[in-house]
Amino acid sequence: MADSDDLAVAPLAELRKRRSAKWRTYDASIIPLTVAEMDFDLAEPVAEILHAAVAAGDTGYAMPAPALGDAFAGFAGDRWGWEVDARQVTAMTDVGVGVVEVLRACIRSGDTVVISPPVYPPFFDWLIEVGTHQREVPLARDGSGTWRLDLPALEQAFASGPAAYVLCNPQNPVGRVHERDELAELVRLAARHDVIIVSDEIHGPLVLPGRDFTPILTVPGAADHAVALVSASKAFNLAGLKCAGIVTGADRMADVVAKLPADGRWRTGHLGVLATVAAFQHGGPWLDRLLATLLHNRDHLDALLRSELPAIRWTPPQATYLAWLDCTSVGYAESAHQHFLDDAKVALEPGVRFGRAFDGFVRLNFATSPDILDEAVVRMARSLVAEV
């Protein structure tokens, strides 16, 4: 049951009028719980600045400095106690473009880059785009089902001489909030073997109540070996507006970022900058309501799965609005996502996109209403009964 202060979601019929990829990929018989965008309305400060810009015809080229750096520095200080030098925040089109450009600036074609699946599918594409060799060091899973960085395996990988490691912090799709001591050990290994850490921290603002987010650059010694990619796009649903930031904390990595194409500022969306600044400066109360809503949704989904789909295993995430569901014990031949799409009319992300070893897993987006989650899980459960 949703709390009275939870963010509201429009009825499914209204949501289907949206024209983003989530709502245009499938026909109206399908409940889409795929793309990582939320079904909530925009935060009021964000909506207001966008309405005002359009009303004024203010839709030109972006001018991100100094407003973007100042806004993020204030947000990071308030939320995480992270002292960011606003001058070391560089605007970028989005996090994916930022990762690619940073890798291009600091490695050579043919170098090896390490990643830890299961991880956001574009990680694999980014490395292909840059022309690197890819080395996978999968997350380890402990006896409680918690996914963690496999630090002994990463030490072996780093000793082999890779140029960089692309970290997902927090980790999509498993929702893991990497702990400070884990990140400290990661930084120690990177310093020992001279490996650059490129940290995708887009889900940092979405750490759920009860957990603390550790930005990589707050770890002692990290500033000489790491950059962070940040954005309001996931927490405030702004992906289509195109604005992110690359954050550095020391001269060595600032020099890397200085090599990025000068035209990067022109590839950043003006409305994205305006919305991002408004979100970071004035969106805190809305974000707190969002996190409370997502926590309720996560717990509601947990109860639903226990009741309706007990064969599906999962570890409730510590961050994000994404559920990583292990369907390998369900007992049918098709991959799980295809079965649920065909027989339950529920669209989920296939696990194999997040790593070759994860066929049989699916990712479900629970940033929607309890009613929609109820309908989706009931459909999924009925499809399994029908299969038997």
GROMACS .gro file of C-alpha atoms in nm:
model
  388
    1MET     CA    1   0.000   0.000   0.000
    2ALA     CA    2   0.143   0.339  -0.099
    3ASP     CA    3   0.198   0.602   0.170
    4SER     CA    4  -0.016   0.915   0.136
    5ASP     CA    5   0.298   1.124   0.077
    6ASP     CA    6   0.429   0.898  -0.200
    7LEU     CA    7   0.463   1.049  -0.546
    8ALA     CA    8   0.159   0.977  -0.760
    9VAL     CA    9   0.155   0.800  -1.095
   10ALA     CA   10  -0.100   0.866  -1.368
   11PRO     CA   11  -0.325   0.578  -1.479
   12LEU     CA   12  -0.180   0.344  -1.738
   13ALA     CA   13  -0.399   0.491  -2.011
   14GLU     CA   14  -0.250   0.835  -1.947
   15LEU     CA   15   0.107   0.704  -1.934
   16ARG     CA   16   0.058   0.548  -2.276
   17LYS     CA   17   0.020   0.899  -2.423
   18ARG     CA   18   0.390   0.964  -2.354
   19ARG     CA   19   0.613   0.940  -2.660
   20SER     CA   20   0.943   0.822  -2.512
   21ALA     CA   21   1.096   0.488  -2.611
   22LYS     CA   22   0.951   0.316  -2.306
   23TRP     CA   23   0.598   0.388  -2.426
   24ARG     CA   24   0.651   0.355  -2.802
   25THR     CA   25   0.839   0.024  -2.824
   26TYR     CA   26   0.543  -0.204  -2.746
   27ASP     CA   27   0.174  -0.205  -2.825
   28ALA     CA   28  -0.094  -0.122  -2.571
   29SER     CA   29  -0.135  -0.483  -2.457
   30ILE     CA   30   0.212  -0.478  -2.298
   31ILE     CA   31   0.308  -0.335  -1.959
   32PRO     CA   32   0.659  -0.192  -2.017
   33LEU     CA   33   0.891  -0.222  -1.715
   34THR     CA   34   1.209  -0.198  -1.920
   35VAL     CA   35   1.382   0.134  -1.985
   36ALA     CA   36   1.519   0.309  -1.676
   37GLU     CA   37   1.284   0.602  -1.675
   38MET     CA   38   1.021   0.673  -1.413
   39ASP     CA   39   0.646   0.715  -1.440
   40PHE     CA   40   0.625   1.004  -1.191
   41ASP     CA   41   0.567   1.365  -1.293
   42LEU     CA   42   0.864   1.599  -1.303
   43ALA     CA   43   0.981   1.773  -0.988
   44GLU     CA   44   0.805   2.108  -0.963
   45PRO     CA   45   1.122   2.325  -0.983
   46VAL     CA   46   1.227   2.139  -1.297
   47ALA     CA   47   0.888   2.170  -1.463
   48GLU     CA   48   0.873   2.540  -1.379
   49ILE     CA   49   1.211   2.625  -1.531
   50LEU     CA   50   1.131   2.429  -1.848
   51HIS     CA   51   0.789   2.591  -1.888
   52ALA     CA   52   0.944   2.934  -1.837
   53ALA     CA   53   1.220   2.871  -2.090
   54VAL     CA   54   0.977   2.753  -2.359
   55ALA     CA   55   0.739   3.042  -2.290
   56ALA     CA   56   1.027   3.286  -2.332
   57GLY     CA   57   1.163   3.119  -2.647
   58ASP     CA   58   1.478   3.040  -2.448
   59THR     CA   59   1.577   2.730  -2.645
   60GLY     CA   60   1.921   2.818  -2.777
   61TYR     CA   61   2.265   2.676  -2.718
   62ALA     CA   62   2.378   2.570  -2.372
   63MET     CA   63   2.594   2.785  -2.144
   64PRO     CA   64   2.672   2.536  -1.866
   65ALA     CA   65   2.952   2.720  -1.684
   66PRO     CA   66   2.952   2.828  -1.409
   67ALA     CA   67   2.595   2.734  -1.314
   68LEU     CA   68   2.628   2.357  -1.359
   69GLY     CA   69   2.942   2.326  -1.148
   70ASP     CA   70   2.806   2.551  -0.875
   71ALA     CA   71   2.476   2.361  -0.861
   72PHE     CA   72   2.637   2.018  -0.848
   73ALA     CA   73   2.891   2.127  -0.587
   74GLY     CA   74   2.609   2.249  -0.364
   75PHE     CA   75   2.409   1.929  -0.414
   76ALA     CA   76   2.706   1.700  -0.350
   77GLY     CA   77   2.801   1.890  -0.037
   78ASP     CA   78   2.450   1.882   0.106
   79ARG     CA   79   2.377   1.518   0.017
   80TRP     CA   80   2.708   1.343   0.067
   81GLY     CA   81   2.948   1.585   0.236
   82TRP     CA   82   3.153   1.582  -0.083
   83GLU     CA   83   3.351   1.903  -0.129
   84VAL     CA   84   3.356   1.955  -0.506
   85ASP     CA   85   3.551   2.233  -0.672
   86ALA     CA   86   3.287   2.372  -0.907
   87ARG     CA   87   3.560   2.459  -1.157
   88GLN     CA   88   3.639   2.087  -1.192
   89VAL     CA   89   3.291   2.000  -1.320
   90THR     CA   90   3.292   1.978  -1.700
   91ALA     CA   91   2.963   1.966  -1.890
   92MET     CA   92   2.901   1.669  -2.117
   93THR     CA   93   2.614   1.547  -2.334
   94ASP     CA   94   2.539   1.249  -2.113
   95VAL     CA   95   2.722   0.996  -1.898
   96GLY     CA   96   2.778   0.752  -2.184
   97VAL     CA   97   2.939   1.015  -2.404
   98GLY     CA   98   3.146   1.124  -2.106
   99VAL     CA   99   3.282   0.774  -2.044
  100VAL     CA  100   3.372   0.731  -2.410
  101GLU     CA  101   3.547   1.068  -2.435
  102VAL     CA  102   3.741   1.018  -2.111
  103LEU     CA  103   3.860   0.677  -2.228
  104ARG     CA  104   3.963   0.821  -2.564
  105ALA     CA  105   4.162   1.089  -2.385
  106CYS     CA  106   4.352   0.861  -2.150
  107ILE     CA  107   4.411   0.531  -2.332
  108ARG     CA  108   4.533   0.406  -2.668
  109SER     CA  109   4.338   0.195  -2.914
  110GLY     CA  110   4.394  -0.169  -2.829
  111ASP     CA  111   4.446  -0.112  -2.457
  112THR     CA  112   4.251  -0.330  -2.216
  113VAL     CA  113   3.966  -0.193  -2.007
  114VAL     CA  114   3.808  -0.390  -1.722
  115ILE     CA  115   3.438  -0.399  -1.635
  116SER     CA  116   3.234  -0.597  -1.380
  117PRO     CA  117   2.912  -0.754  -1.511
  118PRO     CA  118   2.626  -0.775  -1.459
  119VAL     CA  119   2.639  -0.413  -1.558
  120TYR     CA  120   2.453  -0.151  -1.761
  121PRO     CA  121   2.451  -0.286  -2.120
  122PRO     CA  122   2.607   0.020  -2.291
  123PHE     CA  123   2.930  -0.044  -2.096
  124PHE     CA  124   3.004  -0.318  -2.350
  125ASP     CA  125   2.923  -0.088  -2.643
  126TRP     CA  126   3.131   0.200  -2.508
  127LEU     CA  127   3.443  -0.017  -2.503
  128ILE     CA  128   3.381  -0.130  -2.861
  129GLU     CA  129   3.333   0.232  -2.966
  130VAL     CA  130   3.667   0.331  -2.814
  131GLY     CA  131   3.847   0.035  -2.971
  132THR     CA  132   3.964  -0.133  -2.651
  133HIS     CA  133   4.006  -0.493  -2.549
  134GLN     CA  134   3.751  -0.585  -2.286
  135ARG     CA  135   3.824  -0.788  -1.975
  136GLU     CA  136   3.533  -0.895  -1.758
  137VAL     CA  137   3.568  -0.944  -1.383
  138PRO     CA  138   3.213  -1.034  -1.276
  139LEU     CA  139   3.070  -0.930  -0.945
  140ALA     CA  140   3.094  -1.194  -0.673
  141ARG     CA  141   2.784  -1.312  -0.489
  142ASP     CA  142   2.811  -1.400  -0.121
  143GLY     CA  143   2.606  -1.650   0.076
  144SER     CA  144   2.334  -1.395   0.149
  145GLY     CA  145   2.289  -1.323  -0.223
  146THR     CA  146   2.461  -0.983  -0.202
  147TRP     CA  147   2.658  -0.881  -0.510
  148ARG     CA  148   3.003  -0.733  -0.441
  149LEU     CA  149   3.312  -0.623  -0.627
  150ASP     CA  150   3.538  -0.926  -0.660
  151LEU     CA  151   3.846  -0.753  -0.525
  152PRO     CA  152   4.086  -1.054  -0.543
  153ALA     CA  153   3.989  -1.108  -0.908
  154LEU     CA  154   4.023  -0.735  -0.978
  155GLU     CA  155   4.372  -0.741  -0.827
  156GLN     CA  156   4.471  -1.016  -1.068
  157ALA     CA  157   4.317  -0.828  -1.360
  158PHE     CA  158   4.485  -0.498  -1.267
  159ALA     CA  159   4.821  -0.675  -1.235
  160SER     CA  160   4.794  -0.774  -1.602
  161GLY     CA  161   4.829  -0.410  -1.707
  162PRO     CA  162   4.489  -0.274  -1.819
  163ALA     CA  163   4.464   0.097  -1.885
  164ALA     CA  164   4.134   0.159  -1.709
  165TYR     CA  165   3.846   0.019  -1.508
  166VAL     CA  166   3.491   0.142  -1.567
  167LEU     CA  167   3.304   0.127  -1.237
  168CYS     CA  168   2.927   0.140  -1.192
  169ASN     CA  169   2.869   0.310  -0.855
  170PRO     CA  170   2.599   0.226  -0.746
  171GLN     CA  171   2.579  -0.085  -0.963
  172ASN     CA  172   2.307  -0.118  -1.226
  173PRO     CA  173   2.129  -0.367  -1.247
  174VAL     CA  174   2.187  -0.525  -0.903
  175GLY     CA  175   2.132  -0.205  -0.705
  176ARG     CA  176   2.446  -0.256  -0.499
  177VAL     CA  177   2.585   0.041  -0.306
  178HIS     CA  178   2.958  -0.028  -0.296
  179GLU     CA  179   3.088   0.033   0.056
  180ARG     CA  180   3.364   0.276   0.143
  181ASP     CA  181   3.612   0.006   0.242
  182GLU     CA  182   3.555  -0.179  -0.087
  183LEU     CA  183   3.614   0.139  -0.285
  184ALA     CA  184   3.922   0.219  -0.076
  185GLU     CA  185   4.068  -0.118  -0.169
  186LEU     CA  186   3.976  -0.061  -0.534
  187VAL     CA  187   4.158   0.273  -0.527
  188ARG     CA  188   4.461   0.111  -0.362
  189LEU     CA  189   4.476  -0.148  -0.640
  190ALA     CA  190   4.436   0.118  -0.908
  191ALA     CA  191   4.719   0.324  -0.759
  192ARG     CA  192   4.949   0.021  -0.731
  193HIS     CA  193   4.897  -0.081  -1.094
  194ASP     CA  194   4.838   0.266  -1.244
  195VAL     CA  195   4.484   0.191  -1.361
  196ILE     CA  196   4.246   0.481  -1.422
  197ILE     CA  197   3.900   0.444  -1.267
  198VAL     CA  198   3.613   0.592  -1.467
  199SER     CA  199   3.318   0.589  -1.229
  200ASP     CA  200   2.960   0.606  -1.360
  201GLU     CA  201   2.774   0.758  -1.063
  202ILE     CA  202   2.447   0.841  -1.236
  203HIS     CA  203   2.250   0.644  -0.975
  204GLY     CA  204   2.423   0.810  -0.679
  205PRO     CA  205   2.123   1.031  -0.592
  206LEU     CA  206   1.903   0.717  -0.590
  207VAL     CA  207   2.056   0.545  -0.289
  208LEU     CA  208   1.758   0.436  -0.082
  209PRO     CA  209   1.701   0.527   0.285
  210GLY     CA  210   1.919   0.323   0.517
  211ARG     CA  211   2.230   0.329   0.297
  212ASP     CA  212   2.502   0.586   0.234
  213PHE     CA  213   2.652   0.663  -0.105
  214THR     CA  214   3.030   0.694  -0.132
  215PRO     CA  215   3.139   0.901  -0.435
  216ILE     CA  216   3.465   0.758  -0.564
  217LEU     CA  217   3.641   1.094  -0.535
  218THR     CA  218   3.574   1.110  -0.159
  219VAL     CA  219   3.797   0.806  -0.109
  220PRO     CA  220   4.149   0.908   0.001
  221GLY     CA  221   4.394   0.880  -0.288
  222ALA     CA  222   4.128   0.849  -0.556
  223ALA     CA  223   4.161   1.195  -0.704
  224ASP     CA  224   4.489   1.112  -0.881
  225HIS     CA  225   4.344   0.801  -1.044
  226ALA     CA  226   3.971   0.855  -1.095
  227VAL     CA  227   3.706   1.067  -1.260
  228ALA     CA  228   3.334   1.060  -1.181
  229LEU     CA  229   3.048   1.093  -1.427
  230VAL     CA  230   2.739   1.251  -1.270
  231SER     CA  231   2.395   1.355  -1.387
  232ALA     CA  232   2.047   1.441  -1.263
  233SER     CA  233   1.896   1.241  -1.547
  234LYS     CA  234   1.811   0.919  -1.362
  235ALA     CA  235   1.700   1.072  -1.031
  236PHE     CA  236   1.492   1.348  -1.192
  237ASN     CA  237   1.387   1.173  -1.516
  238LEU     CA  238   1.574   1.407  -1.751
  239ALA     CA  239   1.745   1.162  -1.987
  240GLY     CA  240   1.599   1.320  -2.300
  241LEU     CA  241   1.737   1.665  -2.217
  242LYS     CA  242   2.105   1.568  -2.241
  243CYS     CA  243   2.321   1.705  -1.963
  244ALA     CA  244   2.585   1.541  -1.745
  245GLY     CA  245   2.909   1.638  -1.575
  246ILE     CA  246   3.261   1.498  -1.554
  247VAL     CA  247   3.409   1.564  -1.209
  248THR     CA  248   3.778   1.559  -1.123
  249GLY     CA  249   3.960   1.621  -0.799
  250ALA     CA  250   4.329   1.660  -0.889
  251ASP     CA  251   4.547   1.804  -1.165
  252ARG     CA  252   4.638   1.469  -1.320
  253MET     CA  253   4.282   1.379  -1.408
  254ALA     CA  254   4.185   1.738  -1.482
  255ASP     CA  255   4.458   1.733  -1.747
  256VAL     CA  256   4.291   1.426  -1.902
  257VAL     CA  257   3.955   1.599  -1.915
  258ALA     CA  258   4.119   1.909  -2.065
  259LYS     CA  259   4.198   1.695  -2.371
  260LEU     CA  260   3.830   1.638  -2.446
  261PRO     CA  261   3.688   1.795  -2.762
  262ALA     CA  262   3.619   2.164  -2.709
  263ASP     CA  263   3.285   2.128  -2.885
  264GLY     CA  264   3.151   1.919  -2.599
  265ARG     CA  265   2.972   2.217  -2.447
  266TRP     CA  266   2.776   2.268  -2.770
  267ARG     CA  267   2.660   1.905  -2.762
  268THR     CA  268   2.501   1.953  -2.421
  269GLY     CA  269   2.132   2.045  -2.420
  270HIS     CA  270   2.041   2.395  -2.307
  271LEU     CA  271   1.714   2.274  -2.153
  272GLY     CA  272   1.912   1.991  -1.995
  273VAL     CA  273   2.143   2.239  -1.824
  274LEU     CA  274   1.852   2.452  -1.702
  275ALA     CA  275   1.665   2.148  -1.571
  276THR     CA  276   1.974   1.998  -1.409
  277VAL     CA  277   2.064   2.318  -1.228
  278ALA     CA  278   1.706   2.352  -1.103
  279ALA     CA  279   1.705   1.989  -0.987
  280PHE     CA  280   2.034   2.016  -0.800
  281GLN     CA  281   1.952   2.353  -0.644
  282HIS     CA  282   1.582   2.317  -0.563
  283GLY     CA  283   1.483   1.953  -0.611
  284GLY     CA  284   1.593   1.815  -0.275
  285PRO     CA  285   1.247   1.793  -0.112
  286TRP     CA  286   1.102   1.621  -0.420
  287LEU     CA  287   1.397   1.381  -0.429
  288ASP     CA  288   1.336   1.288  -0.065
  289ARG     CA  289   0.973   1.206  -0.150
  290LEU     CA  290   1.090   1.005  -0.450
  291LEU     CA  291   1.329   0.796  -0.239
  292ALA     CA  292   1.057   0.725   0.015
  293THR     CA  293   0.824   0.625  -0.268
  294LEU     CA  294   1.083   0.395  -0.423
  295LEU     CA  295   1.151   0.232  -0.087
  296HIS     CA  296   0.779   0.160  -0.048
  297ASN     CA  297   0.764   0.026  -0.404
  298ARG     CA  298   1.066  -0.197  -0.345
  299ASP     CA  299   0.910  -0.344  -0.031
  300HIS     CA  300   0.575  -0.383  -0.208
  301LEU     CA  301   0.745  -0.568  -0.494
  302ASP     CA  302   0.926  -0.791  -0.244
  303ALA     CA  303   0.594  -0.890  -0.085
  304LEU     CA  304   0.440  -0.950  -0.429
  305LEU     CA  305   0.724  -1.176  -0.539
  306ARG     CA  306   0.714  -1.376  -0.218
  307SER     CA  307   0.340  -1.423  -0.255
  308GLU     CA  308   0.294  -1.469  -0.629
  309LEU     CA  309   0.634  -1.574  -0.767
  310PRO     CA  310   0.824  -1.754  -0.490
  311ALA     CA  311   1.043  -1.939  -0.741
  312ILE     CA  312   1.197  -1.609  -0.852
  313ARG     CA  313   1.490  -1.506  -0.635
  314TRP     CA  314   1.623  -1.157  -0.582
  315THR     CA  315   1.815  -0.938  -0.341
  316PRO     CA  316   1.620  -0.614  -0.287
  317PRO     CA  317   1.837  -0.329  -0.415
  318GLN     CA  318   2.006  -0.075  -0.191
  319ALA     CA  319   1.984   0.188  -0.466
  320THR     CA  320   1.806   0.256  -0.796
  321TYR     CA  321   1.454   0.161  -0.895
  322LEU     CA  322   1.564  -0.156  -1.070
  323ALA     CA  323   1.500  -0.515  -0.962
  324TRP     CA  324   1.742  -0.787  -1.074
  325LEU     CA  325   1.537  -1.106  -1.078
  326ASP     CA  326   1.685  -1.456  -1.095
  327CYS     CA  327   1.437  -1.665  -1.293
  328THR     CA  328   1.663  -1.965  -1.349
  329SER     CA  329   1.452  -2.189  -1.121
  330VAL     CA  330   1.121  -2.111  -1.290
  331GLY     CA  331   1.148  -2.411  -1.521
  332TYR     CA  332   1.070  -2.334  -1.884
  333ALA     CA  333   1.290  -2.350  -2.190
  334GLU     CA  334   1.257  -1.997  -2.327
  335SER     CA  335   1.463  -1.712  -2.188
  336ALA     CA  336   1.269  -1.554  -1.904
  337HIS     CA  337   1.216  -1.215  -2.062
  338GLN     CA  338   1.072  -1.364  -2.382
  339HIS     CA  339   0.834  -1.586  -2.188
  340PHE     CA  340   0.701  -1.295  -1.984
  341LEU     CA  341   0.669  -1.078  -2.295
  342ASP     CA  342   0.486  -1.340  -2.499
  343ASP     CA  343   0.272  -1.505  -2.233
  344ALA     CA  344   0.230  -1.240  -1.962
  345LYS     CA  345   0.242  -0.928  -2.182
  346VAL     CA  346   0.501  -0.776  -1.947
  347ALA     CA  347   0.819  -0.633  -2.100
  348LEU     CA  348   1.137  -0.674  -1.895
  349GLU     CA  349   1.503  -0.628  -1.983
  350PRO     CA  350   1.674  -0.959  -2.070
  351GLY     CA  351   1.955  -1.048  -1.832
  352VAL     CA  352   2.194  -1.149  -2.110
  353ARG     CA  353   2.221  -0.783  -2.212
  354PHE     CA  354   2.398  -0.718  -1.881
  355GLY     CA  355   2.650  -0.997  -1.929
  356ARG     CA  356   2.673  -1.325  -2.119
  357ALA     CA  357   2.636  -1.537  -1.805
  358PHE     CA  358   2.301  -1.389  -1.704
  359ASP     CA  359   2.048  -1.545  -1.938
  360GLY     CA  360   1.762  -1.645  -1.711
  361PHE     CA  361   1.776  -1.315  -1.524
  362VAL     CA  362   1.556  -1.015  -1.600
  363ARG     CA  363   1.561  -0.651  -1.490
  364LEU     CA  364   1.233  -0.493  -1.381
  365ASN     CA  365   1.176  -0.119  -1.336
  366PHE     CA  366   0.962  -0.055  -1.026
  367ALA     CA  367   0.947   0.327  -1.056
  368THR     CA  368   0.577   0.316  -1.123
  369SER     CA  369   0.255   0.275  -0.924
  370PRO     CA  370   0.177  -0.016  -0.689
  371ASP     CA  371  -0.128  -0.087  -0.905
  372ILE     CA  372   0.084  -0.133  -1.216
  373LEU     CA  373   0.328  -0.352  -1.024
  374ASP     CA  374   0.035  -0.560  -0.897
  375GLU     CA  375  -0.098  -0.613  -1.248
  376ALA     CA  376   0.245  -0.698  -1.389
  377VAL     CA  377   0.333  -0.954  -1.123
  378VAL     CA  378  -0.009  -1.117  -1.135
  379ARG     CA  379   0.025  -1.151  -1.513
  380MET     CA  380   0.371  -1.304  -1.470
  381ALA     CA  381   0.245  -1.549  -1.208
  382ARG     CA  382  -0.052  -1.654  -1.423
  383SER     CA  383   0.179  -1.714  -1.718
  384LEU     CA  384   0.380  -1.962  -1.515
  385VAL     CA  385   0.071  -2.144  -1.396
  386ALA     CA  386  -0.050  -2.167  -1.755
  387GLU     CA  387   0.291  -2.302  -1.860
  388VAL     CA  388   0.269  -2.582  -1.604
   0.00000   0.00000   0.00000
